[in-house]
Short mmCIF file of C-alpha atoms in Angstrom, two decimals:
data_model
loop_
_atom_site.label_atom_id
_atom_site.label_comp_id
_atom_site.label_asym_id
_atom_site.label_seq_id
_atom_site.Cartn_x
_atom_site.Cartn_y
_atom_site.Cartn_z
CA MET A 1 30.80 32.70 1.76
CA GLU A 2 27.84 34.55 0.32
CA PHE A 3 27.12 31.55 -1.87
CA LEU A 4 27.30 29.13 1.06
CA HIS A 5 25.04 31.37 3.07
CA ARG A 6 22.48 31.40 0.29
CA LEU A 7 22.74 27.64 -0.09
CA ASP A 8 22.11 27.30 3.63
CA ARG A 9 19.01 29.46 3.42
CA LEU A 10 17.74 27.51 0.43
CA ALA A 11 18.20 24.23 2.28
CA TYR A 12 16.37 25.70 5.25
CA ALA A 13 13.48 26.84 3.07
CA LEU A 14 13.11 23.51 1.29
CA ALA A 15 13.61 21.23 4.30
CA PRO A 16 9.92 20.88 5.29
CA ALA A 17 8.80 19.92 1.79
CA PHE A 18 11.68 17.47 1.58
CA VAL A 19 10.76 15.90 4.93
CA ILE A 20 7.14 15.45 3.83
CA LEU A 21 8.22 13.79 0.57
CA LEU A 22 10.65 11.58 2.48
CA LEU A 23 7.95 10.48 4.93
CA MET A 24 5.64 9.70 1.99
CA LEU A 25 8.30 7.37 0.61
CA ALA A 26 9.06 5.95 4.04
CA SER A 27 5.41 5.07 4.55
CA LEU A 28 5.62 2.78 1.50
CA ILE A 29 8.59 0.78 2.75
CA PRO A 30 7.42 -2.68 3.80
CA LEU A 31 8.99 -2.61 7.26
CA ARG A 32 7.59 -5.24 9.63
CA VAL A 33 8.45 -3.59 12.92
CA PRO A 34 5.50 -4.04 15.29
CA PHE A 35 3.08 -1.08 15.35
CA LEU A 36 5.00 0.86 12.71
CA PRO A 37 2.95 -0.27 9.67
CA SER A 38 -0.22 0.73 11.44
CA VAL A 39 0.91 4.35 11.70
CA ALA A 40 3.12 4.73 8.60
CA THR A 41 0.30 6.07 6.41
CA LEU A 42 -0.30 8.97 8.75
CA LEU A 43 3.35 10.11 8.91
CA PRO A 44 3.04 12.67 6.06
CA LEU A 45 -0.12 14.11 7.56
CA MET A 46 1.65 14.45 10.93
CA ALA A 47 4.48 16.35 9.25
CA VAL A 48 1.99 18.58 7.43
CA PHE A 49 0.37 19.42 10.76
CA HIS A 50 3.73 20.14 12.31
CA PHE A 51 5.05 22.37 9.54
CA SER A 52 1.75 24.22 9.14
CA LEU A 53 2.24 25.26 12.74
CA HIS A 54 5.95 26.02 12.77
CA ARG A 55 6.97 26.75 9.16
CA PRO A 56 3.76 27.61 7.25
CA ALA A 57 5.61 29.62 4.59
CA ALA A 58 7.72 26.60 3.71
CA VAL A 59 4.70 24.43 2.94
CA PRO A 60 2.49 26.53 0.61
CA ALA A 61 -0.98 25.17 -0.06
CA PRO A 62 -0.43 24.44 -3.80
CA ALA A 63 2.56 22.27 -2.89
CA LEU A 64 0.41 20.41 -0.37
CA LEU A 65 -2.20 19.78 -3.06
CA LEU A 66 0.49 18.26 -5.28
CA PHE A 67 1.99 16.21 -2.45
CA GLY A 68 -1.45 14.89 -1.51
CA LEU A 69 -2.23 13.82 -5.07
CA LEU A 70 1.19 12.18 -5.39
CA PHE A 71 0.67 10.33 -2.12
CA ASP A 72 -2.75 9.07 -3.22
CA LEU A 73 -1.29 7.85 -6.50
CA LEU A 74 1.53 6.09 -4.70
CA GLN A 75 -0.23 4.35 -1.90
CA TYR A 76 -3.34 3.09 -3.64
CA GLY A 77 -3.89 0.81 -6.58
CA PRO A 78 -6.27 1.13 -9.53
CA GLY A 79 -9.79 2.30 -8.96
CA ALA A 80 -8.88 3.64 -5.53
CA PRO A 81 -9.96 7.11 -4.45
CA LEU A 82 -7.71 9.96 -5.58
CA GLY A 83 -7.44 13.33 -3.88
CA ILE A 84 -8.39 12.37 -0.34
CA SER A 85 -4.91 12.97 1.08
CA ALA A 86 -4.73 16.26 -0.84
CA LEU A 87 -7.94 17.39 0.80
CA GLN A 88 -6.68 16.26 4.22
CA PHE A 89 -3.41 18.17 3.81
CA LEU A 90 -5.15 21.37 2.67
CA LEU A 91 -7.72 21.37 5.45
CA VAL A 92 -5.16 20.65 8.16
CA TRP A 93 -2.94 23.40 6.75
CA ARG A 94 -5.85 25.84 6.72
CA VAL A 95 -6.99 25.16 10.30
CA VAL A 96 -3.51 25.17 11.81
CA SER A 97 -1.87 28.01 9.91
CA SER A 98 -4.81 30.35 10.46
CA SER A 99 -4.63 29.99 14.24
CA ARG A 100 -0.88 29.72 14.66
CA LYS A 101 -0.59 33.25 16.10
CA TYR A 102 -2.22 31.98 19.29
CA LEU A 103 -0.78 28.50 19.12
CA LEU A 104 2.85 29.59 19.26
CA GLU A 105 2.30 30.92 22.79
CA VAL A 106 0.46 27.97 24.33
CA SER A 107 1.95 24.90 26.00
CA PHE A 108 2.72 21.71 24.10
CA ALA A 109 -0.12 19.85 25.82
CA PHE A 110 -2.57 22.21 24.16
CA ILE A 111 -0.97 21.72 20.76
CA TRP A 112 -1.20 17.96 21.28
CA LEU A 113 -4.91 18.33 22.02
CA LEU A 114 -5.32 20.35 18.84
CA TYR A 115 -3.45 17.63 16.96
CA ALA A 116 -5.87 15.04 18.34
CA LEU A 117 -8.86 17.10 17.19
CA VAL A 118 -7.58 18.17 13.77
CA VAL A 119 -6.07 14.86 12.72
CA GLY A 120 -9.06 13.01 14.18
CA ALA A 121 -11.33 15.11 11.96
CA ALA A 122 -9.05 14.53 8.95
CA VAL A 123 -9.01 10.75 9.47
CA THR A 124 -12.78 10.68 9.85
CA LEU A 125 -13.16 12.74 6.68
CA ALA A 126 -10.89 10.35 4.78
CA TRP A 127 -12.86 7.37 6.03
CA VAL A 128 -16.21 8.88 5.04
CA LEU A 129 -14.95 9.95 1.59
CA GLY A 130 -13.26 6.58 1.04
CA ALA A 131 -16.49 4.78 1.84
CA LEU A 132 -18.51 7.12 -0.40
CA LEU A 133 -16.15 6.89 -3.37
CA GLN A 134 -15.86 3.11 -3.16
CA ALA A 135 -19.59 2.85 -2.47
CA SER A 136 -19.07 0.32 0.30
CA LEU A 137 -18.76 0.35 4.06
CA VAL A 138 -15.02 0.28 4.80
CA ASP A 139 -13.94 -1.32 8.06
CA PRO A 140 -13.19 1.67 10.35
CA TRP A 141 -10.89 -0.18 12.77
CA PRO A 142 -7.57 0.08 10.85
CA ALA A 143 -8.09 3.83 10.43
CA LEU A 144 -8.93 4.18 14.12
CA LEU A 145 -5.86 2.18 15.14
CA GLN A 146 -3.63 4.33 12.91
CA TYR A 147 -5.06 7.43 14.50
CA VAL A 148 -4.54 6.23 18.08
CA VAL A 149 -0.94 5.13 17.43
CA SER A 150 -0.20 8.46 15.70
CA LEU A 151 -1.47 10.29 18.81
CA PHE A 152 1.29 8.70 20.86
CA LEU A 153 3.88 9.18 18.14
CA TYR A 154 3.23 12.88 17.54
CA PRO A 155 5.25 14.22 20.51
CA ILE A 156 8.27 12.21 19.31
CA LEU A 157 7.93 13.28 15.68
CA GLY A 158 7.24 16.85 16.74
CA TRP A 159 10.40 16.86 18.85
CA LEU A 160 12.45 15.43 15.99
CA LEU A 161 11.15 17.99 13.50
CA GLY A 162 10.70 20.84 15.92
CA ARG A 163 14.15 22.31 16.37
CA ASN A 164 13.49 25.22 14.05
CA ARG A 165 10.56 26.45 16.04
CA LEU A 166 12.30 29.32 17.81
CA ALA A 167 14.16 30.36 14.70
CA GLU A 168 11.05 31.18 12.73
CA ALA A 169 8.99 32.37 15.67
CA SER A 170 11.52 35.09 16.41
CA SER A 171 12.03 36.21 12.82
CA MET B 1 23.75 40.77 -7.29
CA ALA B 2 21.20 42.33 -9.60
CA LEU B 3 20.17 38.90 -10.69
CA GLY B 4 19.80 37.86 -7.06
CA GLU B 5 17.60 40.85 -6.30
CA THR B 6 15.40 40.22 -9.31
CA PHE B 7 15.10 36.63 -8.19
CA THR B 8 14.11 37.68 -4.67
CA GLN B 9 11.57 40.18 -6.01
CA THR B 10 10.06 37.58 -8.30
CA ALA B 11 9.91 35.12 -5.42
CA VAL B 12 8.18 37.68 -3.19
CA SER B 13 5.59 38.61 -5.81
CA LEU B 14 5.06 34.93 -6.60
CA ARG B 15 4.45 34.27 -2.95
CA THR B 16 1.85 37.07 -2.82
CA VAL B 17 0.07 35.57 -5.81
CA VAL B 18 0.18 32.12 -4.22
CA GLN B 19 -1.22 33.45 -0.96
CA ARG B 20 -3.97 35.34 -2.76
CA PHE B 21 -4.71 32.16 -4.67
CA SER B 22 -7.65 31.18 -2.61
CA LEU B 23 -7.58 27.94 -0.70
CA GLY B 24 -11.07 27.27 -1.96
CA LEU B 25 -9.77 26.74 -5.48
CA LEU B 26 -7.21 24.23 -4.25
CA VAL B 27 -9.84 22.36 -2.29
CA LEU B 28 -11.96 22.35 -5.44
CA ALA B 29 -8.99 20.92 -7.32
CA ALA B 30 -8.70 18.10 -4.77
CA VAL B 31 -12.41 17.35 -5.08
CA GLY B 32 -12.03 17.52 -8.86
CA ALA B 33 -9.24 14.96 -8.63
CA MET B 34 -11.63 12.66 -6.76
CA LEU B 35 -14.20 12.98 -9.53
CA ILE B 36 -11.61 12.48 -12.27
CA GLY B 37 -10.32 9.45 -10.38
CA LYS B 38 -13.84 8.09 -10.50
CA ALA B 39 -14.62 9.07 -14.09
CA ASP B 40 -11.46 8.71 -16.17
CA THR B 41 -9.75 5.68 -14.69
CA VAL B 42 -7.60 5.04 -17.77
CA LEU B 43 -5.91 8.44 -17.52
CA VAL B 44 -5.41 8.12 -13.77
CA GLU B 45 -3.96 4.62 -14.08
CA ARG B 46 -1.51 5.82 -16.73
CA VAL B 47 -0.31 8.58 -14.40
CA ARG B 48 -0.19 6.10 -11.53
CA ALA B 49 2.03 3.73 -13.51
CA VAL B 50 4.44 6.58 -14.33
CA VAL B 51 4.61 7.63 -10.68
CA SER B 52 5.19 4.03 -9.57
CA ASP B 53 7.99 3.66 -12.12
CA LEU B 54 9.65 6.79 -10.75
CA VAL B 55 9.49 5.69 -7.15
CA THR B 56 10.24 1.98 -7.48
CA PRO B 57 14.03 2.42 -8.04
CA LEU B 58 14.22 4.42 -4.80
CA LEU B 59 12.30 1.78 -2.89
CA ASP B 60 14.33 -0.93 -4.57
CA ALA B 61 17.53 0.71 -3.34
CA VAL B 62 16.43 0.45 0.27
CA ALA B 63 14.83 -2.98 -0.16
CA ARG B 64 17.88 -4.89 1.09
CA PRO B 65 18.45 -2.95 4.31
CA VAL B 66 14.70 -3.14 4.91
CA ALA B 67 14.80 -6.90 4.39
CA ALA B 68 17.68 -7.12 6.89
CA VAL B 69 15.65 -5.26 9.51
CA ASN B 70 12.63 -7.44 8.79
CA ASP B 71 14.73 -10.58 9.14
CA PHE B 72 16.03 -9.36 12.47
CA VAL B 73 12.53 -8.67 13.76
CA ALA B 74 11.34 -12.03 12.43
CA GLN B 75 14.24 -13.78 14.16
CA ILE B 76 13.34 -12.28 17.50
CA GLU B 77 9.74 -13.36 17.00
CA ASP B 78 10.86 -16.82 15.92
CA VAL B 79 13.09 -17.33 18.96
CA THR B 80 10.21 -16.50 21.28
CA ASN B 81 7.98 -19.01 19.48
CA LEU B 82 10.62 -21.70 19.05
CA ARG B 83 9.19 -24.38 21.30
CA ALA B 84 5.63 -24.16 20.05
CA GLU B 85 6.83 -23.96 16.43
CA ASN B 86 8.96 -27.08 16.90
CA ALA B 87 6.06 -29.10 18.24
CA ARG B 88 3.86 -27.91 15.39
CA LEU B 89 6.47 -28.82 12.78
CA ARG B 90 6.95 -32.33 14.20
CA GLU B 91 3.26 -32.95 14.00
CA GLU B 92 3.07 -31.48 10.51
CA ASN B 93 6.05 -33.56 9.38
CA ALA B 94 4.39 -36.75 10.49
CA ARG B 95 1.24 -35.81 8.63
CA LEU B 96 3.12 -34.80 5.49
CA LEU B 97 5.07 -38.04 5.39
CA ALA B 98 1.78 -39.88 5.30
CA TRP B 99 0.61 -37.61 2.48
CA GLN B 100 3.84 -38.12 0.59
CA GLY B 101 3.07 -41.78 0.30
CA VAL B 102 -0.39 -41.00 -0.97
CA ALA B 103 0.96 -38.48 -3.49
CA ARG B 104 3.52 -40.91 -4.91
CA ARG B 105 0.89 -43.55 -5.42
CA LEU B 106 -1.54 -41.06 -7.03
CA ASP B 107 1.17 -39.60 -9.26
CA ALA B 108 2.03 -43.01 -10.67
CA GLU B 109 -1.64 -43.77 -11.16
CA ASN B 110 -2.18 -40.39 -12.83
CA VAL B 111 0.61 -40.89 -15.36
CA GLU B 112 -0.86 -44.26 -16.27
CA LEU B 113 -4.40 -42.92 -16.63
CA ARG B 114 -3.29 -39.92 -18.72
CA GLY B 115 -1.55 -42.26 -21.05
CA LEU B 116 -4.73 -44.27 -21.38
CA ALA B 117 -6.99 -41.23 -21.91
CA ASN B 118 -4.69 -39.25 -24.26
CA PHE B 119 -5.02 -36.20 -21.95
CA GLN B 120 -3.98 -32.71 -23.19
CA GLU B 121 -1.97 -30.62 -20.72
CA GLY B 122 -2.95 -26.93 -20.22
CA PRO B 123 -0.52 -24.21 -21.27
CA GLN B 124 2.81 -24.19 -19.44
CA ALA B 125 3.13 -21.39 -16.91
CA ARG B 126 6.18 -19.09 -16.76
CA PHE B 127 7.27 -17.58 -13.46
CA ILE B 128 8.71 -14.13 -12.82
CA THR B 129 10.28 -13.68 -9.41
CA ALA B 130 9.88 -10.25 -7.88
CA ARG B 131 10.81 -8.40 -4.74
CA VAL B 132 8.13 -6.61 -2.73
CA VAL B 133 9.41 -3.03 -2.57
CA GLY B 134 6.33 -1.16 -1.43
CA ASP B 135 3.45 -1.89 0.78
CA SER B 136 0.42 0.27 1.30
CA GLY B 137 -0.40 0.32 4.98
CA SER B 138 -3.49 2.28 4.07
CA ALA B 139 -6.75 1.69 5.83
CA PHE B 140 -8.65 1.44 2.54
CA MET B 141 -6.60 -0.76 0.30
CA ARG B 142 -4.51 -3.90 0.48
CA SER B 143 -1.86 -3.74 -2.20
CA MET B 144 1.87 -4.08 -2.79
CA LEU B 145 4.41 -2.67 -5.22
CA LEU B 146 6.78 -5.07 -7.03
CA ASN B 147 10.11 -4.22 -8.68
CA VAL B 148 9.29 -5.88 -12.01
CA GLY B 149 7.10 -4.56 -14.81
CA ARG B 150 6.22 -4.98 -18.46
CA ARG B 151 9.88 -5.34 -19.42
CA ALA B 152 9.95 -8.58 -17.45
CA GLY B 153 6.68 -9.76 -18.96
CA VAL B 154 4.34 -8.76 -16.15
CA ALA B 155 0.83 -7.81 -17.27
CA PRO B 156 -2.43 -6.96 -15.52
CA GLY B 157 -4.47 -10.03 -14.62
CA GLN B 158 -1.58 -12.36 -13.81
CA ALA B 159 -1.67 -14.29 -10.56
CA VAL B 160 0.87 -13.60 -7.82
CA ILE B 161 1.89 -16.57 -5.72
CA THR B 162 4.20 -17.63 -2.93
CA ALA B 163 5.36 -21.16 -2.17
CA GLU B 164 2.15 -21.66 -0.25
CA GLY B 165 -0.34 -20.45 -2.83
CA MET B 166 -1.98 -17.46 -4.42
CA ILE B 167 -1.86 -14.12 -2.62
CA GLY B 168 -3.08 -11.63 -5.21
CA ARG B 169 -3.32 -10.41 -8.75
CA ILE B 170 -1.44 -7.85 -10.84
CA THR B 171 -3.69 -4.85 -11.43
CA ASP B 172 -1.38 -2.48 -13.21
CA ALA B 173 2.10 -2.71 -14.61
CA GLY B 174 4.56 0.05 -15.43
CA GLU B 175 7.84 -0.52 -17.27
CA HIS B 176 9.73 -1.51 -14.12
CA SER B 177 7.04 -1.75 -11.50
CA ALA B 178 3.77 -3.52 -10.94
CA ARG B 179 1.03 -3.34 -8.38
CA VAL B 180 -0.48 -6.38 -6.72
CA LEU B 181 -4.01 -6.30 -5.40
CA LEU B 182 -3.95 -8.66 -2.41
CA VAL B 183 -6.69 -11.24 -1.89
CA THR B 184 -7.70 -9.41 1.27
CA ASP B 185 -8.55 -6.17 -0.57
CA ILE B 186 -12.17 -5.09 -0.57
CA SER B 187 -12.39 -5.08 -4.37
CA PHE B 188 -10.78 -8.48 -4.87
CA ARG B 189 -12.97 -11.21 -6.44
CA LEU B 190 -11.82 -14.62 -7.58
CA PRO B 191 -13.61 -17.70 -8.93
CA VAL B 192 -12.64 -20.59 -6.67
CA MET B 193 -13.76 -24.03 -5.67
CA ILE B 194 -13.75 -26.11 -2.53
CA GLU B 195 -11.00 -28.68 -3.06
CA ARG B 196 -12.84 -31.53 -1.36
CA THR B 197 -16.36 -31.06 -2.78
CA ARG B 198 -15.38 -29.33 -6.10
CA GLU B 199 -18.19 -26.86 -5.44
CA ARG B 200 -17.71 -23.45 -7.08
CA ALA B 201 -17.92 -20.08 -5.40
CA ILE B 202 -16.63 -16.52 -5.56
CA LEU B 203 -13.95 -15.51 -3.10
CA ALA B 204 -14.12 -11.90 -1.92
CA GLY B 205 -11.88 -9.79 0.30
CA ASP B 206 -13.16 -7.14 2.66
CA ASN B 207 -9.95 -5.45 3.89
CA SER B 208 -9.88 -7.62 6.99
CA SER B 209 -7.45 -10.50 7.44
CA ARG B 210 -10.17 -13.05 6.63
CA LEU B 211 -11.80 -13.64 3.24
CA LYS B 212 -15.45 -14.30 2.46
CA LEU B 213 -17.04 -16.86 0.17
CA ASN B 214 -20.01 -15.69 -1.89
CA PHE B 215 -22.56 -17.24 -4.23
CA MET B 216 -22.37 -20.74 -2.87
CA GLN B 217 -25.09 -23.02 -4.08
CA SER B 218 -25.20 -24.68 -0.68
CA VAL B 219 -23.17 -24.22 2.45
CA GLY B 220 -24.08 -27.58 3.90
CA GLY B 221 -21.12 -29.56 2.68
CA ILE B 222 -18.41 -27.16 3.72
CA GLN B 223 -16.33 -27.85 6.81
CA GLN B 224 -13.71 -26.08 8.84
CA GLY B 225 -10.27 -26.88 7.42
CA ASP B 226 -11.44 -27.33 3.82
CA ARG B 227 -8.93 -25.97 1.31
CA ILE B 228 -9.99 -23.36 -1.25
CA ILE B 229 -8.30 -23.48 -4.67
CA THR B 230 -8.59 -21.45 -7.87
CA SER B 231 -11.16 -22.89 -10.25
CA GLY B 232 -9.55 -21.50 -13.41
CA HIS B 233 -12.81 -19.87 -14.51
CA GLY B 234 -12.21 -16.45 -15.98
CA GLY B 235 -9.24 -17.89 -17.75
CA SER B 236 -6.26 -16.00 -16.44
CA PHE B 237 -5.13 -18.37 -13.69
CA PRO B 238 -3.98 -21.96 -13.59
CA VAL B 239 -6.45 -24.35 -11.97
CA GLY B 240 -5.80 -25.59 -8.47
CA LEU B 241 -3.63 -22.89 -6.89
CA PRO B 242 -4.31 -22.93 -3.14
CA VAL B 243 -5.89 -19.68 -1.96
CA GLY B 244 -6.96 -20.32 1.61
CA VAL B 245 -8.36 -22.56 4.29
CA VAL B 246 -11.86 -22.40 5.77
CA THR B 247 -11.64 -21.19 9.37
CA SER B 248 -15.32 -20.95 10.17
CA ALA B 249 -18.50 -21.99 8.41
CA GLY B 250 -21.60 -20.81 10.17
CA GLU B 251 -24.81 -18.84 9.88
CA ASP B 252 -22.99 -15.56 9.32
CA GLY B 253 -21.14 -16.81 6.28
CA ILE B 254 -17.95 -18.68 5.52
CA ARG B 255 -14.60 -17.15 6.49
CA ILE B 256 -11.32 -18.10 4.84
CA ARG B 257 -7.77 -17.62 6.09
CA PRO B 258 -5.47 -16.73 3.17
CA VAL B 259 -2.40 -18.91 2.60
CA GLY B 260 0.86 -17.55 3.92
CA ASP B 261 1.54 -14.51 6.04
CA LEU B 262 0.60 -11.51 3.89
CA SER B 263 2.34 -9.12 6.24
CA ARG B 264 5.71 -10.81 5.86
CA LEU B 265 6.17 -11.12 2.10
CA GLU B 266 9.58 -10.31 0.64
CA LEU B 267 9.82 -12.31 -2.58
CA VAL B 268 6.85 -13.42 -4.64
CA ARG B 269 6.35 -15.02 -8.04
CA VAL B 270 4.18 -13.69 -10.83
CA VAL B 271 2.60 -16.44 -12.91
CA ASP B 272 2.56 -15.74 -16.63
CA TYR B 273 0.07 -18.31 -17.77
CA GLY B 274 0.01 -17.08 -21.36
CA VAL B 275 -3.75 -16.58 -21.21
CA THR B 276 -5.40 -13.31 -20.30
CA GLY B 277 -9.09 -13.87 -19.96
CA LEU B 278 -11.11 -11.65 -17.68
CA VAL B 279 -8.82 -8.80 -16.70
CA THR B 280 -9.78 -5.44 -15.31
CA ASN B 281 -7.64 -3.38 -17.68
CA PRO B 282 -7.29 -3.62 -21.45
CA PRO B 283 -4.25 -5.74 -22.39
CA PRO B 284 -1.08 -3.70 -23.10
CA PRO B 285 0.10 -3.30 -26.70
CA PRO B 286 2.51 -6.04 -27.79
CA PRO B 287 6.19 -5.21 -27.18
CA PRO B 288 8.24 -4.07 -30.21
CA LEU B 289 9.95 -6.89 -32.02
CA HIS B 290 13.25 -5.05 -32.51
CA PRO B 291 15.47 -4.43 -29.47
CA VAL B 292 14.85 -1.22 -27.54
CA ARG B 293 17.16 1.63 -28.50
CA GLY B 294 19.96 2.68 -26.20
CA ARG B 295 19.66 -0.21 -23.75
#
């Protein structure tokens, strides 16, 4: 029993990292469902936001750096910028985990607003850096569309991932 | 138990170290990665190929269910467009029948003229069929991941085609995976010519769904509906692969619609033309002559 208990705790501790990796893979799958491709790239970032708020200990910053680099390697081809996702993950983690003491007591609407602000800033940062590193003006519309669709998707994803909220908040 | 406690203690102290590890350093590491990505592209591409090789089997495993879902979605879309599609196909069929006659006549004439002129054929192309297993929906890049790599003979610089024409180029190849840069990508450039006028130009993507045509000597002769084909300059592609159709030719430049639906690709073919001329990466070392151990 002791062993099973420990296994259970280990699974609990590793779940967020596993979910982020899984979403990174999922975002690469060429699924042609309407609207899904336009948001797929932001799925890992959404999960990072979520877990930074609810399970910050389970997503340590060094792991996020690694995940971000891996994601950049996976989703782009040669000559493409590297490290942008890593920077996004780290900054989102920093902003959210530092203010989570207050955030755990506010209503979901407020968290959603914070999501809009933080992820909006992260997407803008990625766009600016992408344009700088490629030394050309990248069309901002796809990034904007991704952002807007992710706004509507966040409550659903948050609900799907969010069942552990009380568990950690009370411990 | 003692082992468990030691483990817990180590984990706790490790966590303290990690938390002390200032975020600033990690951010610096991310920025450093950006600079390395800019400076040492060879190293980064090698790592990228390894990562792609690791992930491709996973994506390959789900490729069939994904294709089933895509088919289902496509069927729903098709049913809703059935009537319009039917009318379009009838019209196209009538036009194609007319062209078939023309093609037969020209083919016969061509054979005769080649005989007369003692014409030398170009190298024979070899085709490698591949499944699209990954697709970057990123806002900055238009590329796809294929489930074939160097083992199958794929190499950087080769053209990637569908039944309708060329859709991209291999930019890097791992052992079992390869990445295609799509014609719509912002860094894509391709020497082409206008099929009707034989005028040469450079085709360029800009991440939108339409392509641009650069470095035209004159834009006067070009019309809406003109077909764009590869010119074979640069050496690595066969001549005459269709690439797109002119959708607008005006003051603000010429816009091209790529052939085929780039968002619906499942199977593509890589053209091994046997010639690697202008490629972005150095050619890979030749494969060993003896069979690979253990396989």
